[in-house]
Amino acid sequence: MKATYRKYILQFKQPSGTSRGVFTEKETWFLELHTPENKYIGECGLLRGLSIDDRTDYQEKLQWVCQHIHLDKETLWEELMAFPSIQFGVEQIFTALNRENPAILFPSEFTTGQKGISINGLIWMGTPQFMKNQIKEKLKQNFRCIKMKIGALNFDTEYQIIKQLRNEFPTNEIEIRVDANGSFSPHQALEKLKRLSDLQLHSIEQPIATSQWEEMALLCEKSPLPIALDEELIGVFSRKDKETLLSTIRPQYIILKPSLIGGYKGSEEWISLAEKQQIGWWITSALESNIGLNAIAQWTFTLQNPIPQGLGTGSLYTNNIESNLQVRQGHLFMNNS
């Protein structure tokens, strides 16, 4: 066996805004395992500015993996604890290596095209008109769950956009989630959450910035709007630390991005701990190419979580990897025709 790696730059079809800035391109890395019979690919979905493994020695660690690919998956995974995106790339390769068809990582009714995964329609930040146009497009595509990124515009402007959407579509027609990406200040957050709760939203992701456990715990206790932790999970490696975080903050939900928290194994540990504390969860992709999205989607289906997942990012890029993933009627399907 021989392993190699390469960088790939994904180009956004249009600038896509979050509270951390505007994306025009996305760097990702592919691990490739070559055997006499086949080639196996895993995506290491590094997200600059957010991933805990956004480090100067990232490429050096990829080289180390290639030199030690003969080690078993568990040993590699432990050695890569500080590099969760590379952990996930390694998991993808070894999962494929053990399958009769390397493209089918988790055989199911999803991979045969019989069933889809309910997903949310993602609305990127931008001008009010840009956001409204996106909403119209998602509704036309029959999404029943919309996720809106907020925090870049004036709060009152964003509030009015959401209010207009809710006035037109009641809760039994559209579920609305919002993601603040940590943009609210702790002393203003509760007031904003109370206002947003009037719009009958499903939840808000990461209202304040990470590492403010006391303030976040207070918000989770007092907010009339359910809170989901997202960035807060990044960089928490040990089972004990994960358990402490959840028991201290007591969020209503956690959001799991395999590329940012150690792949399948890291995500499943979070799920196990959350369920013990009666905390809800869902899976979200993190701007991976279709290679990573496919690996996340196949696994996500096996978890049988009925609420909408965050897996619909494959259409963002002009130069994405060819894929048989398709979004239809607010669901992600694998089209095998």
Coordinates of C-alpha atoms in Angstrom, one line a residue:
M1 CA 0.0 0.0 0.0
K2 CA 1.1 3.5 -0.7
A3 CA -0.5 6.7 0.5
T4 CA -0.3 10.2 -0.9
Y5 CA -2.0 13.5 -0.3
R6 CA -2.9 16.6 -2.3
K7 CA -4.5 20.0 -1.7
Y8 CA -7.7 21.0 -3.6
I9 CA -9.1 24.5 -3.7
L10 CA -12.9 24.7 -4.0
Q11 CA -14.3 27.8 -5.7
F12 CA -17.6 29.2 -4.4
K13 CA -20.2 30.0 -7.1
Q14 CA -20.8 33.3 -5.3
P15 CA -19.3 34.9 -2.2
S16 CA -20.9 33.4 0.9
G17 CA -21.1 35.3 4.1
T18 CA -20.9 34.4 7.8
S19 CA -20.3 36.4 10.9
R20 CA -16.6 35.4 10.5
G21 CA -16.3 36.9 7.0
V22 CA -17.1 36.1 3.4
F23 CA -15.9 32.9 1.6
T24 CA -14.9 32.9 -2.0
E25 CA -12.9 29.7 -1.9
K26 CA -12.3 26.8 0.4
E27 CA -9.1 24.8 0.9
T28 CA -9.4 21.0 1.4
W29 CA -7.0 18.1 1.3
F30 CA -7.4 14.6 -0.1
L31 CA -5.7 11.5 1.4
E32 CA -5.3 8.8 -1.3
L33 CA -4.5 5.1 -0.6
H34 CA -3.2 3.1 -3.5
T35 CA -3.4 -0.6 -3.7
P36 CA -2.8 -2.9 -6.7
E37 CA -6.6 -3.3 -7.0
N38 CA -7.9 0.1 -6.2
K39 CA -7.6 3.7 -5.1
Y40 CA -9.3 4.9 -1.9
I41 CA -9.9 8.6 -1.1
G42 CA -10.7 10.3 2.1
E43 CA -11.2 14.1 2.6
C44 CA -9.5 16.0 5.3
G45 CA -11.9 19.0 5.5
L46 CA -9.7 21.6 7.1
L47 CA -11.6 24.9 7.7
R48 CA -9.2 27.7 8.0
G49 CA -9.9 30.1 10.9
L50 CA -12.1 27.5 12.6
S51 CA -10.6 24.0 12.7
I52 CA -8.5 23.3 15.7
D53 CA -6.0 21.7 13.4
D54 CA -5.5 24.9 11.3
R55 CA -1.8 24.8 12.2
T56 CA 1.5 25.4 10.4
D57 CA 2.4 21.7 10.7
Y58 CA -0.8 20.4 9.0
Q59 CA 0.9 19.3 5.8
E60 CA 3.7 17.8 7.8
K61 CA 1.2 15.7 9.7
L62 CA -0.4 14.5 6.4
Q63 CA 3.1 13.4 5.3
W64 CA 3.5 11.5 8.6
V65 CA 0.2 9.7 7.9
C66 CA 1.4 8.7 4.4
Q67 CA 4.6 7.3 5.9
H68 CA 2.7 5.4 8.6
I69 CA -0.3 4.2 6.7
H70 CA 0.7 0.6 7.5
L71 CA -0.5 1.2 11.1
D72 CA -4.0 0.1 12.0
K73 CA -6.9 2.6 12.0
E74 CA -7.2 2.8 15.8
T75 CA -3.5 3.6 16.3
L76 CA -3.5 6.3 13.6
W77 CA -6.7 7.8 15.0
E78 CA -5.1 8.1 18.5
E79 CA -1.9 9.6 17.1
L80 CA -4.0 12.2 15.2
M81 CA -6.0 13.4 18.2
A82 CA -5.0 17.0 17.6
F83 CA -5.9 16.8 13.9
P84 CA -9.6 15.9 13.8
S85 CA -10.0 16.6 10.1
I86 CA -7.1 14.1 9.3
Q87 CA -8.7 11.6 11.7
F88 CA -11.8 11.8 9.5
G89 CA -9.9 11.4 6.3
V90 CA -8.1 8.3 7.6
E91 CA -11.5 6.8 8.8
Q92 CA -12.9 7.2 5.3
I93 CA -10.0 5.4 3.7
F94 CA -10.1 2.5 6.1
T95 CA -13.8 2.2 6.0
A96 CA -13.7 2.0 2.2
L97 CA -10.8 -0.5 2.3
N98 CA -13.1 -3.0 4.2
R99 CA -16.0 -2.7 1.7
E100 CA -16.6 -4.8 -1.4
N101 CA -17.5 -1.6 -3.2
P102 CA -15.2 1.2 -1.9
A103 CA -17.8 3.9 -2.9
I104 CA -20.3 2.4 -0.5
L105 CA -19.0 3.1 3.0
F106 CA -22.2 2.3 4.8
P107 CA -24.6 0.1 2.8
S108 CA -28.2 1.1 3.5
E109 CA -31.5 2.1 1.8
F110 CA -29.8 5.5 1.3
T111 CA -26.9 4.1 -0.8
T112 CA -29.4 2.1 -2.9
G113 CA -31.3 5.3 -3.6
Q114 CA -34.5 4.0 -1.9
K115 CA -34.6 6.6 0.9
G116 CA -33.3 10.2 1.5
I117 CA -32.1 12.2 4.4
S118 CA -34.2 15.2 5.5
I119 CA -32.0 18.3 5.4
N120 CA -32.3 22.0 6.1
G121 CA -32.0 24.6 3.4
L122 CA -29.0 26.9 4.2
I123 CA -29.4 30.7 3.8
W124 CA -26.2 32.6 3.7
M125 CA -25.7 36.1 5.0
G126 CA -25.8 39.0 2.7
T127 CA -28.0 42.0 1.7
P128 CA -31.6 41.7 2.7
Q129 CA -32.6 41.1 -0.9
F130 CA -29.9 38.4 -1.4
M131 CA -31.2 36.6 1.7
K132 CA -34.8 36.9 0.6
N133 CA -33.9 35.5 -2.9
Q134 CA -32.3 32.5 -1.3
I135 CA -35.3 31.9 0.9
K136 CA -37.6 32.0 -2.1
E137 CA -35.4 29.5 -3.9
K138 CA -35.4 27.1 -1.0
L139 CA -39.1 27.3 -0.6
K140 CA -39.5 26.6 -4.3
Q141 CA -37.4 23.5 -3.8
N142 CA -39.9 22.3 -1.1
F143 CA -37.6 22.6 1.9
R144 CA -39.5 22.4 5.1
C145 CA -36.6 23.5 7.3
I146 CA -34.6 26.7 6.7
K147 CA -31.4 27.5 8.5
M148 CA -30.4 31.2 8.4
K149 CA -27.0 32.5 9.3
I150 CA -27.3 35.8 11.2
G151 CA -25.0 38.2 12.9
A152 CA -23.4 40.1 10.0
L153 CA -26.2 42.6 9.4
N154 CA -28.0 44.9 11.9
F155 CA -30.0 42.7 14.2
D156 CA -33.2 44.5 13.6
T157 CA -32.8 44.0 9.9
E158 CA -32.3 40.3 10.3
Y159 CA -35.1 40.1 12.7
Q160 CA -37.5 41.7 10.2
I161 CA -36.4 39.3 7.4
I162 CA -37.2 36.3 9.7
K163 CA -40.4 37.9 10.9
Q164 CA -41.6 38.3 7.3
L165 CA -40.8 34.7 6.6
R166 CA -42.6 33.5 9.7
N167 CA -45.7 35.8 8.9
E168 CA -45.9 34.1 5.5
F169 CA -45.2 30.6 6.6
P170 CA -46.5 29.3 10.0
T171 CA -44.6 26.7 12.0
N172 CA -46.5 23.8 10.6
E173 CA -45.2 24.7 7.1
I174 CA -41.6 25.9 7.7
E175 CA -39.2 25.2 10.6
I176 CA -36.7 28.0 11.0
R177 CA -33.2 27.6 12.6
V178 CA -30.8 30.4 13.0
D179 CA -27.0 30.3 13.4
A180 CA -25.3 33.3 15.1
N181 CA -21.8 31.9 14.9
G182 CA -21.0 33.4 18.3
S183 CA -21.8 36.9 17.1
F184 CA -23.9 38.1 20.1
S185 CA -22.3 39.8 23.1
P186 CA -23.0 38.0 26.4
H187 CA -24.8 41.0 27.9
Q188 CA -27.1 41.5 24.9
A189 CA -27.7 37.8 24.0
L190 CA -30.6 37.0 26.3
E191 CA -32.6 40.0 25.1
K192 CA -32.0 39.0 21.5
L193 CA -33.0 35.4 22.2
K194 CA -36.2 36.5 23.8
R195 CA -37.1 38.6 20.7
L196 CA -36.2 35.8 18.4
S197 CA -38.3 33.3 20.4
D198 CA -41.4 35.4 19.5
L199 CA -40.9 34.1 15.9
Q200 CA -41.3 30.5 17.0
L201 CA -37.9 29.4 15.8
H202 CA -36.7 25.8 16.3
S203 CA -33.3 26.8 17.8
I204 CA -30.3 29.1 17.6
E205 CA -26.7 27.8 17.1
Q206 CA -23.8 29.3 19.2
P207 CA -25.3 32.6 20.2
I208 CA -22.1 33.8 21.9
A209 CA -18.5 33.1 21.3
T210 CA -16.8 29.9 22.6
S211 CA -15.1 29.4 26.0
Q212 CA -17.6 31.3 28.0
W213 CA -19.1 28.3 29.8
E214 CA -20.7 30.2 32.7
E215 CA -22.4 32.8 30.4
M216 CA -23.5 30.0 27.9
A217 CA -24.9 27.9 30.8
L218 CA -26.9 30.9 32.0
L219 CA -28.3 31.5 28.5
C220 CA -29.2 27.8 28.1
E221 CA -31.0 27.9 31.5
K222 CA -32.9 31.2 30.9
S223 CA -33.4 31.4 27.1
P224 CA -37.0 30.7 25.8
L225 CA -35.3 29.7 22.5
P226 CA -33.5 26.3 22.5
I227 CA -29.7 26.7 22.1
A228 CA -27.5 24.4 20.1
L229 CA -23.7 24.2 20.6
D230 CA -21.6 24.1 17.5
E231 CA -18.1 25.8 17.7
E232 CA -18.1 25.1 21.4
L233 CA -17.3 21.4 20.7
I234 CA -14.2 22.1 18.7
G235 CA -10.9 21.2 20.4
V236 CA -12.6 19.2 23.2
F237 CA -10.8 15.8 22.8
S238 CA -11.2 13.6 25.9
R239 CA -14.4 11.8 26.9
K240 CA -14.1 13.4 30.4
D241 CA -13.8 16.9 29.0
K242 CA -16.8 16.3 26.7
E243 CA -18.9 15.1 29.6
T244 CA -17.9 18.1 31.7
L245 CA -18.8 20.5 29.0
L246 CA -22.2 19.1 28.4
S247 CA -23.1 18.8 32.2
T248 CA -21.8 22.3 32.8
I249 CA -23.6 24.1 30.0
R250 CA -26.6 21.9 29.6
P251 CA -27.5 22.9 26.0
Q252 CA -30.8 21.8 24.4
Y253 CA -28.9 20.5 21.3
I254 CA -25.4 19.9 20.0
I255 CA -24.4 20.0 16.3
L256 CA -21.8 17.5 15.1
K257 CA -19.4 18.3 12.2
P258 CA -17.2 15.2 11.7
S259 CA -14.4 17.1 10.0
L260 CA -14.1 19.4 13.0
I261 CA -14.5 16.9 15.9
G262 CA -12.7 13.7 14.9
G263 CA -14.8 12.0 12.3
Y264 CA -17.2 9.1 13.0
K265 CA -15.6 8.0 16.3
G266 CA -15.4 11.5 17.7
S267 CA -19.0 12.3 16.7
E268 CA -20.4 9.0 18.1
E269 CA -18.8 9.7 21.5
W270 CA -20.5 13.1 21.6
I271 CA -23.8 11.5 20.7
S272 CA -23.5 8.9 23.4
L273 CA -22.8 11.5 26.1
A274 CA -25.5 13.9 24.9
E275 CA -28.2 11.2 24.9
K276 CA -27.3 10.2 28.5
Q277 CA -28.0 13.8 29.4
Q278 CA -31.2 14.0 27.2
I279 CA -29.5 16.5 24.9
G280 CA -30.7 16.5 21.3
W281 CA -28.3 16.5 18.3
W282 CA -28.0 16.6 14.6
I283 CA -25.2 16.2 12.0
T284 CA -23.9 19.0 9.8
S285 CA -21.3 19.0 7.0
A286 CA -18.6 21.7 7.1
L287 CA -18.1 22.9 3.5
E288 CA -16.4 19.7 2.4
S289 CA -16.4 18.7 -1.2
N290 CA -18.7 16.0 -2.4
I291 CA -16.1 13.4 -1.2
G292 CA -16.5 14.4 2.4
L293 CA -20.2 15.1 2.1
N294 CA -20.8 11.7 0.7
A295 CA -18.9 10.1 3.5
I296 CA -20.9 12.1 6.1
A297 CA -24.3 11.5 4.5
Q298 CA -23.9 7.7 4.2
W299 CA -23.0 7.5 7.9
T300 CA -25.7 9.9 9.0
F301 CA -28.4 7.8 7.4
T302 CA -27.4 4.9 9.6
L303 CA -28.0 7.0 12.8
Q304 CA -31.7 7.2 11.9
N305 CA -32.2 10.7 13.4
P306 CA -35.5 11.9 12.0
I307 CA -35.0 15.7 12.3
P308 CA -33.5 17.6 9.4
Q309 CA -29.7 17.3 9.1
G310 CA -27.3 20.0 7.8
L311 CA -26.0 18.2 4.7
G312 CA -26.9 20.3 1.7
T313 CA -23.7 22.1 0.8
G314 CA -22.6 20.2 -2.3
S315 CA -24.0 22.7 -4.8
L316 CA -22.0 25.7 -3.5
Y317 CA -18.9 25.2 -5.7
T318 CA -18.1 25.6 -9.4
N319 CA -15.4 22.9 -9.3
N320 CA -16.8 20.3 -6.9
I321 CA -16.0 16.6 -7.4
E322 CA -18.6 14.8 -9.5
S323 CA -21.1 13.1 -7.3
N324 CA -24.4 11.2 -7.5
L325 CA -25.8 13.1 -4.5
Q326 CA -28.9 15.0 -5.3
V327 CA -31.2 17.3 -3.3
R328 CA -34.9 16.7 -4.0
Q329 CA -37.9 17.9 -2.1
G330 CA -35.8 19.0 0.9
H331 CA -34.1 15.6 1.1
L332 CA -30.6 14.4 0.2
F333 CA -30.6 11.4 -2.0
M334 CA -28.0 9.1 -3.7
N335 CA -29.1 8.7 -7.3
N336 CA -27.9 5.3 -8.5
S337 CA -29.8 5.4 -11.8

